[in-house]
Short mmCIF file of C-alpha atoms and ligand atoms in Angstrom, two decimals:
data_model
loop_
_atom_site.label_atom_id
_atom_site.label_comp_id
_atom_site.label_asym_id
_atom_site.label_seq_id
_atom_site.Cartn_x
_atom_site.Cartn_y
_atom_site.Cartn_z
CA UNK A 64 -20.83 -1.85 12.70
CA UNK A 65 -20.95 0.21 16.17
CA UNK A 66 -17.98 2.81 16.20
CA UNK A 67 -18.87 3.12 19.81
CA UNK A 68 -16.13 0.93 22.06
CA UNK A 69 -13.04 1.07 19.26
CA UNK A 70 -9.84 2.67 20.10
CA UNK A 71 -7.74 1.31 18.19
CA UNK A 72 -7.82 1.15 14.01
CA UNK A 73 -5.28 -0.38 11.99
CA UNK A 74 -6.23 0.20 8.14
CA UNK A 75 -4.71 -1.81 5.44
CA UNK A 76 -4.76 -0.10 2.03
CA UNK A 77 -3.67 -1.40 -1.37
CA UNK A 78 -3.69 -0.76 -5.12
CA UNK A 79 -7.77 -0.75 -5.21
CA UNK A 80 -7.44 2.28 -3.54
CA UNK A 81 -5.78 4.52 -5.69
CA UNK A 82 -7.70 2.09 -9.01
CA UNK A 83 -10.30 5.37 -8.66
CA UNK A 84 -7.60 7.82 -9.03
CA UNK A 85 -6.63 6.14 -12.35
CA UNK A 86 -3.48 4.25 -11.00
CA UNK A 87 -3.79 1.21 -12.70
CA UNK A 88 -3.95 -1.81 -10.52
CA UNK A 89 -2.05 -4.81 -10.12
CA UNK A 90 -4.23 -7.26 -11.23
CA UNK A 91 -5.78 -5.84 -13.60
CA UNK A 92 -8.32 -7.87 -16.13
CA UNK A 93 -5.71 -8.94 -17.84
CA UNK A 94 -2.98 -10.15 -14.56
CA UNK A 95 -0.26 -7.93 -15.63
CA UNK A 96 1.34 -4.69 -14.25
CA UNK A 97 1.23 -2.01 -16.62
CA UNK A 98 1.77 -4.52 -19.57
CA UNK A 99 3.95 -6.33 -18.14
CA UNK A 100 4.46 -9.90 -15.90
CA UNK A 101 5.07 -9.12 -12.26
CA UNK A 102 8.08 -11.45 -12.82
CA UNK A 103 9.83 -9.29 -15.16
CA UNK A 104 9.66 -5.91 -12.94
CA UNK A 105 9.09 -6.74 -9.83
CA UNK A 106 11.62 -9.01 -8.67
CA UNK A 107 15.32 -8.63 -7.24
CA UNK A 108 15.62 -11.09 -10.19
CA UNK A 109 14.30 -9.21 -12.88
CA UNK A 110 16.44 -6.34 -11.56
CA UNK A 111 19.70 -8.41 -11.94
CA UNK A 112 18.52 -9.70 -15.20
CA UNK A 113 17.40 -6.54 -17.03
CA UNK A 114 18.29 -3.34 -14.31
CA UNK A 115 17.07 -0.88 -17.79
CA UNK A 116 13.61 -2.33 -18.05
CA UNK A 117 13.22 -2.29 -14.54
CA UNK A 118 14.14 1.49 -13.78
CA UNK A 119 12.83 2.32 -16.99
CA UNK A 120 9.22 0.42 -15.51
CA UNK A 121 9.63 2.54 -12.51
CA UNK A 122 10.89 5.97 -14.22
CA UNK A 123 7.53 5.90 -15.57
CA UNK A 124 5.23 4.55 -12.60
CA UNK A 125 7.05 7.47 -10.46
CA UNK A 126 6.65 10.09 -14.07
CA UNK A 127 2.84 8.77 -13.85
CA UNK A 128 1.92 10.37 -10.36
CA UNK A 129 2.20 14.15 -11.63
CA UNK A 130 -0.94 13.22 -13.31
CA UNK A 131 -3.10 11.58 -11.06
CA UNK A 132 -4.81 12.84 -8.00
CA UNK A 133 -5.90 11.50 -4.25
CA UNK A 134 -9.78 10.35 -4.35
CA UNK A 135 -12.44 10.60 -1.94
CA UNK A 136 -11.00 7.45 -0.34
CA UNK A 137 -7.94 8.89 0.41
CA UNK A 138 -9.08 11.95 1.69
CA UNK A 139 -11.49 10.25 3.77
CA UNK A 140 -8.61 8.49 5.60
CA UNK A 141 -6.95 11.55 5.78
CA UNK A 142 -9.74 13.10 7.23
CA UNK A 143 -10.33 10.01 9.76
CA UNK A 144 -6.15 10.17 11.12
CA UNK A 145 -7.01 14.41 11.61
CA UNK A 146 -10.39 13.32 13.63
CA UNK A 147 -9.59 10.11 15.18
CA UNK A 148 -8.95 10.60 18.79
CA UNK A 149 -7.92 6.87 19.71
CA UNK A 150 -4.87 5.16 17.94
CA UNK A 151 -4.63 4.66 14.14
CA UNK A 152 -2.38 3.29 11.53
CA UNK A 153 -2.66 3.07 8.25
CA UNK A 154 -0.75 0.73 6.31
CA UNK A 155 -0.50 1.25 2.98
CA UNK A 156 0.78 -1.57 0.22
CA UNK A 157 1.17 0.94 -2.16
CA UNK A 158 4.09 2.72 -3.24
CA UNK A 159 2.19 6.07 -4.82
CA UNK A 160 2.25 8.77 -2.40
CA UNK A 161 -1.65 9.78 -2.63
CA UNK A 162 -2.45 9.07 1.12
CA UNK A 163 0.12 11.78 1.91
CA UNK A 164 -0.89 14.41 -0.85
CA UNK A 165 -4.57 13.60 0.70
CA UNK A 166 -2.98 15.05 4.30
CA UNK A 167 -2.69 11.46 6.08
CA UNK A 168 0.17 10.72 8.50
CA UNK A 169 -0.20 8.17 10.97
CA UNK A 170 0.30 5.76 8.27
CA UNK A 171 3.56 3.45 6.65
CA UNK A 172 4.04 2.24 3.40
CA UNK A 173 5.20 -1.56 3.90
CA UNK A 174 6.20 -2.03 -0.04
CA UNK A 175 8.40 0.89 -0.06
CA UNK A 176 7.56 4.46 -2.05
CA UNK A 177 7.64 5.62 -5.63
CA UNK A 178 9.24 8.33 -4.79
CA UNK A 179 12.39 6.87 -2.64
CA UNK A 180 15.68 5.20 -4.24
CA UNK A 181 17.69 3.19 -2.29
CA UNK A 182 21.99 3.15 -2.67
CA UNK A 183 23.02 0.00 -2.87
CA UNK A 184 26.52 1.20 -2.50
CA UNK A 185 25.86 2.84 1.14
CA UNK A 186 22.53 1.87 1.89
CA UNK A 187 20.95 5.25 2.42
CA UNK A 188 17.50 6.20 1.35
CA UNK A 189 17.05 9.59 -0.15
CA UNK A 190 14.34 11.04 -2.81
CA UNK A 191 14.40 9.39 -5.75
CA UNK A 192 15.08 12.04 -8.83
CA UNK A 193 13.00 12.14 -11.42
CA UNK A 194 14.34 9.21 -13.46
CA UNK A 195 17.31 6.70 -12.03
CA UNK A 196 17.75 4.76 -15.82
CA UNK A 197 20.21 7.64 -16.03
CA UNK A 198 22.51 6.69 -13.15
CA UNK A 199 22.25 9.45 -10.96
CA UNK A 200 25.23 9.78 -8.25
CA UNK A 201 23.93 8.66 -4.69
CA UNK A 202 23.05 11.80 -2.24
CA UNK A 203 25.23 10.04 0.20
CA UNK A 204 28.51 8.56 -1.06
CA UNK A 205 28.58 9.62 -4.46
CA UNK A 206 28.49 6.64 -6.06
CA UNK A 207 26.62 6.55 -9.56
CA UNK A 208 24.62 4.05 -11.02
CA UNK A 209 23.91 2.31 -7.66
CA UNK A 210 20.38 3.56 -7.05
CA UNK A 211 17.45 1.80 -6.89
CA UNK A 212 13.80 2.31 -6.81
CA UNK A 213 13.10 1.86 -2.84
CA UNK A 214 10.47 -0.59 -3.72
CA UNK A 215 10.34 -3.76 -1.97
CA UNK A 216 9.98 -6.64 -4.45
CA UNK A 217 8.68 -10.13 -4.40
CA UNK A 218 10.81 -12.56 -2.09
CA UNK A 219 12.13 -9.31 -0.48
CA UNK A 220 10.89 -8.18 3.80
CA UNK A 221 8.34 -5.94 3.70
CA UNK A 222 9.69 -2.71 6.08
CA UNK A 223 7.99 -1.58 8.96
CA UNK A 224 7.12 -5.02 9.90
CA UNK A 225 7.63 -4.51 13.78
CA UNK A 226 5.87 -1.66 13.91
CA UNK A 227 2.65 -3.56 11.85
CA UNK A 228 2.56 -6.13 14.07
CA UNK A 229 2.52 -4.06 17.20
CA UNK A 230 -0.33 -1.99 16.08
CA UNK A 231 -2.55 -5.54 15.14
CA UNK A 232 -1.88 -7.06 18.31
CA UNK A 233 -3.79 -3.99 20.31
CA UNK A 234 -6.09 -2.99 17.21
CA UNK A 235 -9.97 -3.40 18.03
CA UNK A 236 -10.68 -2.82 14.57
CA UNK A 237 -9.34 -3.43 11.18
CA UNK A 238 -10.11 -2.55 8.14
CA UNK A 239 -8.78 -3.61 4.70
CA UNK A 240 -9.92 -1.51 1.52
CA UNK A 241 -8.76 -2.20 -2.34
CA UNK A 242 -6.91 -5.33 -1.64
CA UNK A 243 -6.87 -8.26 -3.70
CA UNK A 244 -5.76 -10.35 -0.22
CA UNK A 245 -3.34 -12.13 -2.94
CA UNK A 246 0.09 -11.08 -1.62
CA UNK A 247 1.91 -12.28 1.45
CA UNK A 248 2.20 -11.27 4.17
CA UNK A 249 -0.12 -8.58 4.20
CA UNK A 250 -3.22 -10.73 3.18
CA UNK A 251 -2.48 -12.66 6.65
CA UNK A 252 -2.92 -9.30 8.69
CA UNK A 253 -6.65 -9.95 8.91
CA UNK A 254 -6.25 -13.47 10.70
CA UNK A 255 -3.61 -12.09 12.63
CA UNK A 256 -6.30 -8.94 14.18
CA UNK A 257 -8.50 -11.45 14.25
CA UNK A 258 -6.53 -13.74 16.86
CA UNK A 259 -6.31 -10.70 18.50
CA UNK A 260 -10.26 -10.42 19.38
CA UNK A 261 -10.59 -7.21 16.75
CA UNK A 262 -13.55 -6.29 14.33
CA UNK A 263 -12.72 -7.07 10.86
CA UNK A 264 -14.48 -5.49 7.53
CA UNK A 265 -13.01 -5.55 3.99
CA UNK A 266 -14.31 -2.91 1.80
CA UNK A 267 -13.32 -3.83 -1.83
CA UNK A 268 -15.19 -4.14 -5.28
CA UNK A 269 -15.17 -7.80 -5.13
CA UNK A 270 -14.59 -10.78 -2.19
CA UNK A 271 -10.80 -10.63 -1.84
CA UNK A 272 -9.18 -14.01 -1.64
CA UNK A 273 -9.69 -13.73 1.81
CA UNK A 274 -13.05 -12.39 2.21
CA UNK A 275 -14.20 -15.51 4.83
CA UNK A 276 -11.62 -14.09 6.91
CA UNK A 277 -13.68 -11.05 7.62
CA UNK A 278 -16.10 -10.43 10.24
CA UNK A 279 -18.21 -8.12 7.49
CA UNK A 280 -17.73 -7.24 4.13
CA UNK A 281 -18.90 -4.06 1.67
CA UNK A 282 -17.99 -4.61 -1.64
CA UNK A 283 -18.31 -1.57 -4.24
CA UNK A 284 -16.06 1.17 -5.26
CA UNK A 285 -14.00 2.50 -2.73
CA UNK A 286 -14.59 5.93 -3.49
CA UNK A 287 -17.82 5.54 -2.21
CA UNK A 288 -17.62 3.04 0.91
CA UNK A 289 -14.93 4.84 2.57
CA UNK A 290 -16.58 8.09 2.88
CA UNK A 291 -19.34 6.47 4.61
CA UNK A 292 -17.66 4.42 6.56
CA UNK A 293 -15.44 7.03 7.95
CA UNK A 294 -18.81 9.07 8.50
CA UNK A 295 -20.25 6.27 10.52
CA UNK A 296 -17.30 5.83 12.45
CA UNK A 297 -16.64 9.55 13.37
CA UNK A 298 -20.18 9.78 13.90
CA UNK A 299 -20.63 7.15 16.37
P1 LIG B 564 -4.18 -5.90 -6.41
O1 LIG B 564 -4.05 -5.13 -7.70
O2 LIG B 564 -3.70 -7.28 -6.34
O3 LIG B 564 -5.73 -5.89 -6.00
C1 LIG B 564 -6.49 -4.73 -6.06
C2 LIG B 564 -7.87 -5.02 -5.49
O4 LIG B 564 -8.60 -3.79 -5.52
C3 LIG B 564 -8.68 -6.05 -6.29
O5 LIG B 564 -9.25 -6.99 -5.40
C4 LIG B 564 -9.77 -5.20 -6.95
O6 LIG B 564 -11.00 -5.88 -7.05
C5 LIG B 564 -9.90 -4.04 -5.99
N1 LIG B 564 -10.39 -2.81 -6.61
C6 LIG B 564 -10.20 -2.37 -7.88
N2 LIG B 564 -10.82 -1.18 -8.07
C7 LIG B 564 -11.39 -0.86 -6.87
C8 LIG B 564 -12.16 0.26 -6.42
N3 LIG B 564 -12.47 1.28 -7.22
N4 LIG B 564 -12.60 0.26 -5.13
C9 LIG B 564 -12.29 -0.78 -4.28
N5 LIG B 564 -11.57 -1.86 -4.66
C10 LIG B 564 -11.11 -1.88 -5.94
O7 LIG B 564 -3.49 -4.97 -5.34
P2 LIG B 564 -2.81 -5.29 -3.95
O8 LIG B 564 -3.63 -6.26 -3.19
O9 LIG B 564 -2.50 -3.96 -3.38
O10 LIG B 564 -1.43 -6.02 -4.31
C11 LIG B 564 -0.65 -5.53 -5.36
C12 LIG B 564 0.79 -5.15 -5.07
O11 LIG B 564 1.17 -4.33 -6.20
C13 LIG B 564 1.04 -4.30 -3.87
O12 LIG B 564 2.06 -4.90 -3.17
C14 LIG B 564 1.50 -2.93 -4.38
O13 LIG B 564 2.77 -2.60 -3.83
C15 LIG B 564 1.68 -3.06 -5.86
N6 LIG B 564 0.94 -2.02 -6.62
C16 LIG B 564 0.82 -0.76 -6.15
C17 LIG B 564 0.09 0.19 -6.84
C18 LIG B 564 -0.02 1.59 -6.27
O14 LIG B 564 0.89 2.02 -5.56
N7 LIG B 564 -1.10 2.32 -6.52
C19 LIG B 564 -0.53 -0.13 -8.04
C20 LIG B 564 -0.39 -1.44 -8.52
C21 LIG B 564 0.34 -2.38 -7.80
ZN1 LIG B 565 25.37 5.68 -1.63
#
């Protein structure tokens, strides 16, 4: 890959990412999240059905990132959005806040953040306390009980949508690391780059679903492919 001629970078991350930093990922060898079916936690459903096992699932993701740590991945992006003079955006599908702990900020997190509850009394989005199985009053209207993790679940819009779009339709490169290229619509961004005339790469441990979408691929652990690809790039 020649860095020379790119001005534009959209990166898409998800849970492979952070798999190095010891956040679990989503399909992991055995297909469930944490123990449990993506069904049952991740689901407006599941949330109407059982709200406890649901906050309590998330209470403990969101307890869980006090004792993990950004990677060299992430600080390699990091270190790419401080040294990137042309446009960048990273898009993240993950809702642990290590690209942001690493120092990255041109970047959006399109499944919502570990860290953010959601009223859905008054609709405002505030920091999420520690734990919401407790039913916390909202920031905003004072409501208690209504809060919910500001995650966006299966069959729900992913945010920042317009904003994703935009940046792929002008991209010259994109770049997809730690995604299993199983969950909608994110694993379409690559075609949609690609309509656009940009480079694609994956860099993952394994061909994603989607791997024949790519124009190249480096499979391994991210940890150690993003570093050097950042290198090249800044380098070129
Ligand atoms: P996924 O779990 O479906 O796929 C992860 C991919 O990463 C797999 O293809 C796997 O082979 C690859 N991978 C694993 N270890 C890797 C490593 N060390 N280096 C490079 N690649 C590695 O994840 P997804 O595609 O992001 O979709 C899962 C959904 O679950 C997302 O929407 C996300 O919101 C949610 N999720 C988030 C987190 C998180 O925030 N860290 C964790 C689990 C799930
Ligand atoms: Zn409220």
């Amino acid at each position: 890959m020649r860095a020379a001629g790119f001005q534009s970078i959209v990166v898409l991350t998800g849970a492979g990412i952070s798999a190095e930093s010891g956040v679990p990922t989503f399909r992991g060898p055995d297909g469930l999240w944490e123990g449990h079916r993506v069904e049952d936690v991740a689901t407006p459903q599941a949330f109407r059905r059982d709200p406890a096992l649901v906050q309590a699932f998330y209470d403990a993701r969101r307890a869980a990132l006090a004792r993990v740590a950004p990677n060299p991945a992430h600080a390699a992006l990091a270190r790419l959005d401080a040294q990137w003079q042309g446009d960048l955006l990273i898009v993240t599908q993950n809702v642990d806040d290590l690209h942001e702990r690493a120092g990255a900020a041109r970047m959006v997190h399109m499944h919502g953040e570990l860290k953010s509850a959601l009223c859905l009394a008054c609709g405002e989005r505030q920091p999420a306390p520690e734990t919401l199985s407790d039913g916390p009053a909202c920031a905003r209207c004072g409501a208690h009980g209504r809060l919910r993790p500001d995650i966006v679940w299966f069959g729900e819009m992913p945010y920042h949508m317009d904003r994703i779009e935009a940046a792929l339709a002008v991209c010259d490169l994109f770049v997809s690391i730690g995604t299993s290229g199983a969950v909608y619509p994110a694993a379409g961004f690559v075609q949609g780059a690609r309509h656009y005339g940009a480079h694609t790469l994956e860099i993952n441990l394994d061909p994603s679903e989607g791997t024949h979408f790519f124009d190249e691929a480096r499979h391994g652990r991210a940890g150690e492919l993003v570093p050097l690809w950042v290198d090249e790039l800044l380098q070129g």
